[in-house]
């Protein structure tokens, strides 16, 4: 058995084993990955928060918690408990609040929600801080800070906010413990975090915290600076609470500076803001401050007034600490008044409340220690259960993987045996396809040889005969050199023909999930893209779609397009892959934002073996994109390229998703999931990407206007090779006006706009070839009179016969003689001129069959024109613009078309029809009034009609009537 045959036997088997192993690994790892993404968790939190936000009050929140717990909605339960805990804290029920947040923490762990866990820890720390249990408080804040800094998505706004809240809590505890240096460092770090978040309220809080450090250090000037910064940020945030607190700070500073009146004024501002707010806790602070300062000034009535308000609020909040402080102030007032019995009563109450506060803190601390012990015990039990569950789950997965592996191996063996039976037939088919591809390549390469030879031989003859002007010798030499290099490149490609090894094979249709199949292919390029600093984004419109497709074709198309996109992308850029299935067509778009493709390359990159000479990275061997185009063509699809040099390229492939009738379609089981790291949540539509890369308009209106004064006949040259265009134009520019187009599509557009006298076109061109251009011209009402000459390297009789059937007027082979081209153009234009003059002479002699001298398309055009003019005569004054509009032409198109057919301008032709009708009417009935004849012919001014009639007939209408009699 030959080496080639051994390779053909081994390769599919190895490929099948490799794909099966990959499928097993993808299945295994996808089963292991059960944690939701941070983006999905954020969406779930937002949904739950929107529900919780509609619920107000402690009882309603408690009911919502129970409903969520009963329904198993852990996210809703977690967010409801978070809000319920805050409500308990506002009402001074700190232990209830801590219970809520502990449960919130447990739910966050179950949901793997790092952000929610950090929020719960901060809330617990805040409650312990309010209770004065600072060791527990700082422990929870540090845990929250650690989780926030370990979070993988550090740029997440909520995660950054959690970090700042943790720092703020730690700073407050350090300040309470007297560690001002640490507190200052932490508060500054928190302030920078709030600035990066753009939070005015957060900045206000931290400015105030730093101000309090300076106040405790008796550096009042610095304290003033930071408290004023805090006031400025609170006003920007429109925070009544923050503004009230700042007034309280101001009052305290004024008091320390001995400015009692100013201090009282600031405390009153704080109180007046908080009084209507319903915030009982923060309303107490300015009340107590006012009571203290009025006690200090001896205004006992004012002090008693504010104490009564504070006492009522403290009892509502069950705040023993505030009640103790109020009892102390009462004691001071009555003691100074000399009411010693009441002073003694309040002194005893003050001491009792102080003992109660201390006892409550001890009880809370003991409860906390007990809860911590119980939680650690519970966590140890849960860890044991989880470890047991994980071990069991791993065993089940291994068993499943082993079963799948056995099935895959059996499938591989059967497939190998089946392949061995069909190997000989496939080898013969492969050889046949390779032969056909080589024949196709030689046919195309021959055409490529003839194009440069046309330029080289043509200019060589001109140089020999001395027909090249002295000023153009350098330009001609450059073009000959360039075409010589092109010819050498083609020869090198021909010598390197062994590169062509990619036969596409017969379509092997399968039915499966095409979205996931392409995702698996793209996923294989993630490492390559990552190594080059490039990100691949996959944006399918449908998350899954089962249809018919050819896996081998899909693999080759996607691999070639994605490889090219990565190759030409810049570091730090994206490669975007979109996919949609609509109306029975699958559309794949691969876009890169790299170097783009130069204009001289973009029209040829789909040709076999084409290599760019301008791009430093090179297009490649010229096989890949040619193979893609061949595959798309076999499937009856389309391939489109949009590119902008220096910005990137977009390849769009559209193929049907239904196998042809009678074809056996196999089932393809596609495994795996689309990786989150390359999946886009929003689809970018192909219309948006088409807008990104729009082609430049190559027709210059200014050039068209500049040529309008030149009365020479207009020749349109359609040729994709620049040097050939230059060569043809050099032969014709002295006798004719010239217009140039780079491909058939552009040529048709320019022909429709300019209506040339003759078209010279290449046959093999991108976008639209010469056959299609000729067919479009001959089917156009505007252009059907224009002669077409095809200049081509395809010399077979079959090609020539096809061109003649489409209406080609002349067929010239490359390399062509300059005189042959010039004579062909001249003969066709002269033939057309003779036909037109024959018609003009017959029309001047008023022969009824004058139009018979014209070809059938020209006669049909004049018939349509006559019909439109006669219809307009009967209803309105005739406008040339209106006539052109009725014929679905522009005025310029009508003028050039009519001049080419009849030699007349539109105005002259219309006037001749009007006079013809007037003459017929007068011949039939010489008694008709002149004004009626004028109106019937489209003239509403009788004198104007009379002058026109006399100019055409030599006599006035009245004189003509007398002569007719």
PDB file of N, CA and C in Angstrom, residues 847-912:
ATOM      1  N   UNK A 847     -41.354  61.152 -44.864  1.00  0.00           N
ATOM      2  CA  UNK A 847     -41.737  59.805 -45.275  1.00  0.00           C
ATOM      3  C   UNK A 847     -42.397  59.097 -44.098  1.00  0.00           C
ATOM      4  N   UNK A 848     -43.516  58.444 -44.296  1.00  0.00           N
ATOM      5  CA  UNK A 848     -44.217  57.796 -43.175  1.00  0.00           C
ATOM      6  C   UNK A 848     -43.436  56.633 -42.570  1.00  0.00           C
ATOM      7  N   UNK A 849     -42.560  55.995 -43.361  1.00  0.00           N
ATOM      8  CA  UNK A 849     -41.791  54.854 -42.850  1.00  0.00           C
ATOM      9  C   UNK A 849     -40.359  55.245 -42.540  1.00  0.00           C
ATOM     10  N   UNK A 850     -40.174  56.528 -42.126  1.00  0.00           N
ATOM     11  CA  UNK A 850     -38.811  56.997 -41.845  1.00  0.00           C
ATOM     12  C   UNK A 850     -38.174  56.188 -40.728  1.00  0.00           C
ATOM     13  N   UNK A 851     -38.930  55.799 -39.715  1.00  0.00           N
ATOM     14  CA  UNK A 851     -38.380  55.087 -38.567  1.00  0.00           C
ATOM     15  C   UNK A 851     -37.897  53.686 -38.921  1.00  0.00           C
ATOM     16  N   UNK A 852     -38.314  53.153 -40.073  1.00  0.00           N
ATOM     17  CA  UNK A 852     -37.890  51.809 -40.465  1.00  0.00           C
ATOM     18  C   UNK A 852     -36.387  51.745 -40.709  1.00  0.00           C
ATOM     19  N   UNK A 853     -35.753  52.906 -40.896  1.00  0.00           N
ATOM     20  CA  UNK A 853     -34.304  52.930 -41.108  1.00  0.00           C
ATOM     21  C   UNK A 853     -33.533  52.635 -39.832  1.00  0.00           C
ATOM     22  N   UNK A 854     -34.208  52.706 -38.697  1.00  0.00           N
ATOM     23  CA  UNK A 854     -33.552  52.518 -37.409  1.00  0.00           C
ATOM     24  C   UNK A 854     -33.682  51.074 -36.923  1.00  0.00           C
ATOM     25  N   UNK A 855     -32.776  50.646 -36.048  1.00  0.00           N
ATOM     26  CA  UNK A 855     -32.926  49.317 -35.431  1.00  0.00           C
ATOM     27  C   UNK A 855     -34.199  49.273 -34.579  1.00  0.00           C
ATOM     28  N   UNK A 856     -34.662  48.050 -34.295  1.00  0.00           N
ATOM     29  CA  UNK A 856     -35.918  47.866 -33.565  1.00  0.00           C
ATOM     30  C   UNK A 856     -35.917  48.552 -32.191  1.00  0.00           C
ATOM     31  N   UNK A 857     -34.840  48.478 -31.362  1.00  0.00           N
ATOM     32  CA  UNK A 857     -34.870  49.170 -30.060  1.00  0.00           C
ATOM     33  C   UNK A 857     -35.020  50.684 -30.194  1.00  0.00           C
ATOM     34  N   UNK A 858     -34.377  51.263 -31.223  1.00  0.00           N
ATOM     35  CA  UNK A 858     -34.481  52.711 -31.416  1.00  0.00           C
ATOM     36  C   UNK A 858     -35.885  53.095 -31.862  1.00  0.00           C
ATOM     37  N   UNK A 859     -36.485  52.280 -32.732  1.00  0.00           N
ATOM     38  CA  UNK A 859     -37.868  52.555 -33.163  1.00  0.00           C
ATOM     39  C   UNK A 859     -38.816  52.490 -31.965  1.00  0.00           C
ATOM     40  N   UNK A 860     -38.596  51.487 -31.093  1.00  0.00           N
ATOM     41  CA  UNK A 860     -39.449  51.351 -29.911  1.00  0.00           C
ATOM     42  C   UNK A 860     -39.306  52.568 -28.997  1.00  0.00           C
ATOM     43  N   UNK A 861     -38.099  53.090 -28.862  1.00  0.00           N
ATOM     44  CA  UNK A 861     -37.889  54.286 -28.036  1.00  0.00           C
ATOM     45  C   UNK A 861     -38.633  55.481 -28.616  1.00  0.00           C
ATOM     46  N   UNK A 862     -38.521  55.697 -29.929  1.00  0.00           N
ATOM     47  CA  UNK A 862     -39.208  56.839 -30.534  1.00  0.00           C
ATOM     48  C   UNK A 862     -40.723  56.685 -30.434  1.00  0.00           C
ATOM     49  N   UNK A 863     -41.221  55.447 -30.529  1.00  0.00           N
ATOM     50  CA  UNK A 863     -42.661  55.228 -30.379  1.00  0.00           C
ATOM     51  C   UNK A 863     -43.127  55.613 -28.973  1.00  0.00           C
ATOM     52  N   UNK A 864     -42.346  55.226 -27.943  1.00  0.00           N
ATOM     53  CA  UNK A 864     -42.705  55.602 -26.570  1.00  0.00           C
ATOM     54  C   UNK A 864     -42.665  57.115 -26.391  1.00  0.00           C
ATOM     55  N   UNK A 865     -41.639  57.731 -26.970  1.00  0.00           N
ATOM     56  CA  UNK A 865     -41.503  59.178 -26.866  1.00  0.00           C
ATOM     57  C   UNK A 865     -42.676  59.877 -27.550  1.00  0.00           C
ATOM     58  N   UNK A 866     -43.055  59.411 -28.758  1.00  0.00           N
ATOM     59  CA  UNK A 866     -44.181  60.022 -29.475  1.00  0.00           C
ATOM     60  C   UNK A 866     -45.462  59.902 -28.662  1.00  0.00           C
ATOM     61  N   UNK A 867     -45.685  58.740 -28.054  1.00  0.00           N
ATOM     62  CA  UNK A 867     -46.903  58.523 -27.269  1.00  0.00           C
ATOM     63  C   UNK A 867     -46.966  59.495 -26.091  1.00  0.00           C
ATOM     64  N   UNK A 868     -45.850  59.631 -25.367  1.00  0.00           N
ATOM     65  CA  UNK A 868     -45.814  60.541 -24.222  1.00  0.00           C
ATOM     66  C   UNK A 868     -46.079  61.973 -24.656  1.00  0.00           C
ATOM     67  N   UNK A 869     -45.447  62.420 -25.753  1.00  0.00           N
ATOM     68  CA  UNK A 869     -45.608  63.813 -26.212  1.00  0.00           C
ATOM     69  C   UNK A 869     -47.042  64.072 -26.645  1.00  0.00           C
ATOM     70  N   UNK A 870     -47.634  63.151 -27.395  1.00  0.00           N
ATOM     71  CA  UNK A 870     -49.017  63.351 -27.858  1.00  0.00           C
ATOM     72  C   UNK A 870     -49.993  63.385 -26.686  1.00  0.00           C
ATOM     73  N   UNK A 871     -49.744  62.542 -25.668  1.00  0.00           N
ATOM     74  CA  UNK A 871     -50.621  62.567 -24.482  1.00  0.00           C
ATOM     75  C   UNK A 871     -50.517  63.897 -23.748  1.00  0.00           C
ATOM     76  N   UNK A 872     -49.310  64.427 -23.657  1.00  0.00           N
ATOM     77  CA  UNK A 872     -49.116  65.681 -22.930  1.00  0.00           C
ATOM     78  C   UNK A 872     -49.655  66.877 -23.706  1.00  0.00           C
ATOM     79  N   UNK A 873     -49.686  66.796 -25.025  1.00  0.00           N
ATOM     80  CA  UNK A 873     -50.247  67.891 -25.826  1.00  0.00           C
ATOM     81  C   UNK A 873     -51.704  68.149 -25.456  1.00  0.00           C
ATOM     82  N   UNK A 874     -52.417  67.088 -25.140  1.00  0.00           N
ATOM     83  CA  UNK A 874     -53.862  67.211 -24.940  1.00  0.00           C
ATOM     84  C   UNK A 874     -54.222  67.759 -23.563  1.00  0.00           C
ATOM     85  N   UNK A 875     -53.300  67.749 -22.626  1.00  0.00           N
ATOM     86  CA  UNK A 875     -53.679  68.114 -21.254  1.00  0.00           C
ATOM     87  C   UNK A 875     -52.905  69.289 -20.688  1.00  0.00           C
ATOM     88  N   UNK A 876     -51.702  69.585 -21.201  1.00  0.00           N
ATOM     89  CA  UNK A 876     -50.920  70.643 -20.566  1.00  0.00           C
ATOM     90  C   UNK A 876     -49.872  71.169 -21.518  1.00  0.00           C
ATOM     91  N   UNK A 877     -49.238  72.254 -21.057  1.00  0.00           N
ATOM     92  CA  UNK A 877     -48.087  72.773 -21.763  1.00  0.00           C
ATOM     93  C   UNK A 877     -46.958  71.755 -21.623  1.00  0.00           C
ATOM     94  N   UNK A 878     -46.180  71.549 -22.657  1.00  0.00           N
ATOM     95  CA  UNK A 878     -45.197  70.470 -22.664  1.00  0.00           C
ATOM     96  C   UNK A 878     -43.878  70.954 -22.081  1.00  0.00           C
ATOM     97  N   UNK A 879     -43.373  70.187 -21.099  1.00  0.00           N
ATOM     98  CA  UNK A 879     -42.076  70.462 -20.482  1.00  0.00           C
ATOM     99  C   UNK A 879     -41.145  69.290 -20.761  1.00  0.00           C
ATOM    100  N   UNK A 880     -39.893  69.597 -21.163  1.00  0.00           N
ATOM    101  CA  UNK A 880     -38.928  68.534 -21.465  1.00  0.00           C
ATOM    102  C   UNK A 880     -38.640  67.711 -20.206  1.00  0.00           C
ATOM    103  N   UNK A 881     -38.574  68.394 -19.046  1.00  0.00           N
ATOM    104  CA  UNK A 881     -38.351  67.666 -17.786  1.00  0.00           C
ATOM    105  C   UNK A 881     -39.483  66.682 -17.526  1.00  0.00           C
ATOM    106  N   UNK A 882     -40.731  67.113 -17.809  1.00  0.00           N
ATOM    107  CA  UNK A 882     -41.879  66.230 -17.585  1.00  0.00           C
ATOM    108  C   UNK A 882     -41.849  65.042 -18.548  1.00  0.00           C
ATOM    109  N   UNK A 883     -41.438  65.293 -19.793  1.00  0.00           N
ATOM    110  CA  UNK A 883     -41.326  64.206 -20.773  1.00  0.00           C
ATOM    111  C   UNK A 883     -40.296  63.175 -20.294  1.00  0.00           C
ATOM    112  N   UNK A 884     -39.137  63.656 -19.828  1.00  0.00           N
ATOM    113  CA  UNK A 884     -38.090  62.752 -19.347  1.00  0.00           C
ATOM    114  C   UNK A 884     -38.579  61.936 -18.160  1.00  0.00           C
ATOM    115  N   UNK A 885     -39.318  62.599 -17.257  1.00  0.00           N
ATOM    116  CA  UNK A 885     -39.842  61.899 -16.088  1.00  0.00           C
ATOM    117  C   UNK A 885     -40.812  60.803 -16.483  1.00  0.00           C
ATOM    118  N   UNK A 886     -41.677  61.098 -17.478  1.00  0.00           N
ATOM    119  CA  UNK A 886     -42.624  60.082 -17.958  1.00  0.00           C
ATOM    120  C   UNK A 886     -41.900  58.871 -18.535  1.00  0.00           C
ATOM    121  N   UNK A 887     -40.718  59.098 -19.128  1.00  0.00           N
ATOM    122  CA  UNK A 887     -39.941  58.008 -19.729  1.00  0.00           C
ATOM    123  C   UNK A 887     -38.994  57.360 -18.731  1.00  0.00           C
ATOM    124  N   UNK A 888     -39.074  57.807 -17.433  1.00  0.00           N
ATOM    125  CA  UNK A 888     -38.210  57.281 -16.378  1.00  0.00           C
ATOM    126  C   UNK A 888     -36.734  57.539 -16.692  1.00  0.00           C
ATOM    127  N   UNK A 889     -36.454  58.731 -17.195  1.00  0.00           N
ATOM    128  CA  UNK A 889     -35.092  59.151 -17.508  1.00  0.00           C
ATOM    129  C   UNK A 889     -34.833  60.513 -16.891  1.00  0.00           C
ATOM    130  N   UNK A 890     -33.528  60.847 -16.778  1.00  0.00           N
ATOM    131  CA  UNK A 890     -33.178  62.226 -16.458  1.00  0.00           C
ATOM    132  C   UNK A 890     -33.197  63.046 -17.742  1.00  0.00           C
ATOM    133  N   UNK A 891     -33.206  64.356 -17.606  1.00  0.00           N
ATOM    134  CA  UNK A 891     -33.213  65.221 -18.793  1.00  0.00           C
ATOM    135  C   UNK A 891     -31.964  64.997 -19.627  1.00  0.00           C
ATOM    136  N   UNK A 892     -30.809  64.823 -18.951  1.00  0.00           N
ATOM    137  CA  UNK A 892     -29.569  64.602 -19.682  1.00  0.00           C
ATOM    138  C   UNK A 892     -29.609  63.273 -20.434  1.00  0.00           C
ATOM    139  N   UNK A 893     -30.155  62.224 -19.774  1.00  0.00           N
ATOM    140  CA  UNK A 893     -30.258  60.924 -20.449  1.00  0.00           C
ATOM    141  C   UNK A 893     -31.148  61.018 -21.683  1.00  0.00           C
ATOM    142  N   UNK A 894     -32.273  61.730 -21.568  1.00  0.00           N
ATOM    143  CA  UNK A 894     -33.163  61.890 -22.719  1.00  0.00           C
ATOM    144  C   UNK A 894     -32.464  62.635 -23.835  1.00  0.00           C
ATOM    145  N   UNK A 895     -31.731  63.693 -23.463  1.00  0.00           N
ATOM    146  CA  UNK A 895     -31.060  64.488 -24.498  1.00  0.00           C
ATOM    147  C   UNK A 895     -30.034  63.648 -25.247  1.00  0.00           C
ATOM    148  N   UNK A 896     -29.185  62.878 -24.507  1.00  0.00           N
ATOM    149  CA  UNK A 896     -28.139  62.093 -25.174  1.00  0.00           C
ATOM    150  C   UNK A 896     -28.732  60.917 -25.942  1.00  0.00           C
ATOM    151  N   UNK A 897     -29.769  60.305 -25.376  1.00  0.00           N
ATOM    152  CA  UNK A 897     -30.408  59.170 -26.059  1.00  0.00           C
ATOM    153  C   UNK A 897     -31.062  59.628 -27.367  1.00  0.00           C
ATOM    154  N   UNK A 898     -31.816  60.702 -27.311  1.00  0.00           N
ATOM    155  CA  UNK A 898     -32.520  61.182 -28.492  1.00  0.00           C
ATOM    156  C   UNK A 898     -31.550  61.672 -29.557  1.00  0.00           C
ATOM    157  N   UNK A 899     -30.485  62.357 -29.126  1.00  0.00           N
ATOM    158  CA  UNK A 899     -29.491  62.828 -30.084  1.00  0.00           C
ATOM    159  C   UNK A 899     -28.802  61.665 -30.770  1.00  0.00           C
ATOM    160  N   UNK A 900     -28.515  60.570 -29.981  1.00  0.00           N
ATOM    161  CA  UNK A 900     -27.857  59.404 -30.563  1.00  0.00           C
ATOM    162  C   UNK A 900     -28.758  58.680 -31.559  1.00  0.00           C
ATOM    163  N   UNK A 901     -30.069  58.690 -31.313  1.00  0.00           N
ATOM    164  CA  UNK A 901     -31.003  57.949 -32.175  1.00  0.00           C
ATOM    165  C   UNK A 901     -31.425  58.763 -33.387  1.00  0.00           C
ATOM    166  N   UNK A 902     -31.788  60.042 -33.136  1.00  0.00           N
ATOM    167  CA  UNK A 902     -32.394  60.833 -34.220  1.00  0.00           C
ATOM    168  C   UNK A 902     -31.580  62.050 -34.634  1.00  0.00           C
ATOM    169  N   UNK A 903     -30.586  62.426 -33.839  1.00  0.00           N
ATOM    170  CA  UNK A 903     -29.810  63.622 -34.155  1.00  0.00           C
ATOM    171  C   UNK A 903     -30.467  64.900 -33.690  1.00  0.00           C
ATOM    172  N   UNK A 904     -31.656  64.824 -33.077  1.00  0.00           N
ATOM    173  CA  UNK A 904     -32.397  66.004 -32.622  1.00  0.00           C
ATOM    174  C   UNK A 904     -32.186  66.251 -31.138  1.00  0.00           C
ATOM    175  N   UNK A 905     -32.417  67.499 -30.739  1.00  0.00           N
ATOM    176  CA  UNK A 905     -32.545  67.801 -29.316  1.00  0.00           C
ATOM    177  C   UNK A 905     -33.988  67.497 -28.911  1.00  0.00           C
ATOM    178  N   UNK A 906     -34.248  67.294 -27.621  1.00  0.00           N
ATOM    179  CA  UNK A 906     -35.625  67.035 -27.198  1.00  0.00           C
ATOM    180  C   UNK A 906     -36.589  68.157 -27.590  1.00  0.00           C
ATOM    181  N   UNK A 907     -36.160  69.409 -27.464  1.00  0.00           N
ATOM    182  CA  UNK A 907     -37.046  70.520 -27.795  1.00  0.00           C
ATOM    183  C   UNK A 907     -37.405  70.518 -29.284  1.00  0.00           C
ATOM    184  N   UNK A 908     -36.399  70.285 -30.132  1.00  0.00           N
ATOM    185  CA  UNK A 908     -36.650  70.280 -31.569  1.00  0.00           C
ATOM    186  C   UNK A 908     -37.554  69.122 -31.960  1.00  0.00           C
ATOM    187  N   UNK A 909     -37.328  67.946 -31.330  1.00  0.00           N
ATOM    188  CA  UNK A 909     -38.132  66.776 -31.671  1.00  0.00           C
ATOM    189  C   UNK A 909     -39.595  66.980 -31.264  1.00  0.00           C
ATOM    190  N   UNK A 910     -39.794  67.524 -30.061  1.00  0.00           N
ATOM    191  CA  UNK A 910     -41.160  67.779 -29.595  1.00  0.00           C
ATOM    192  C   UNK A 910     -41.853  68.784 -30.517  1.00  0.00           C
ATOM    193  N   UNK A 911     -41.107  69.822 -30.896  1.00  0.00           N
ATOM    194  CA  UNK A 911     -41.700  70.835 -31.775  1.00  0.00           C
ATOM    195  C   UNK A 911     -42.086  70.239 -33.131  1.00  0.00           C
ATOM    196  N   UNK A 912     -41.265  69.313 -33.660  1.00  0.00           N
ATOM    197  CA  UNK A 912     -41.590  68.682 -34.944  1.00  0.00           C
ATOM    198  C   UNK A 912     -42.876  67.867 -34.834  1.00  0.00           C
TER     199      UNK A 912
END
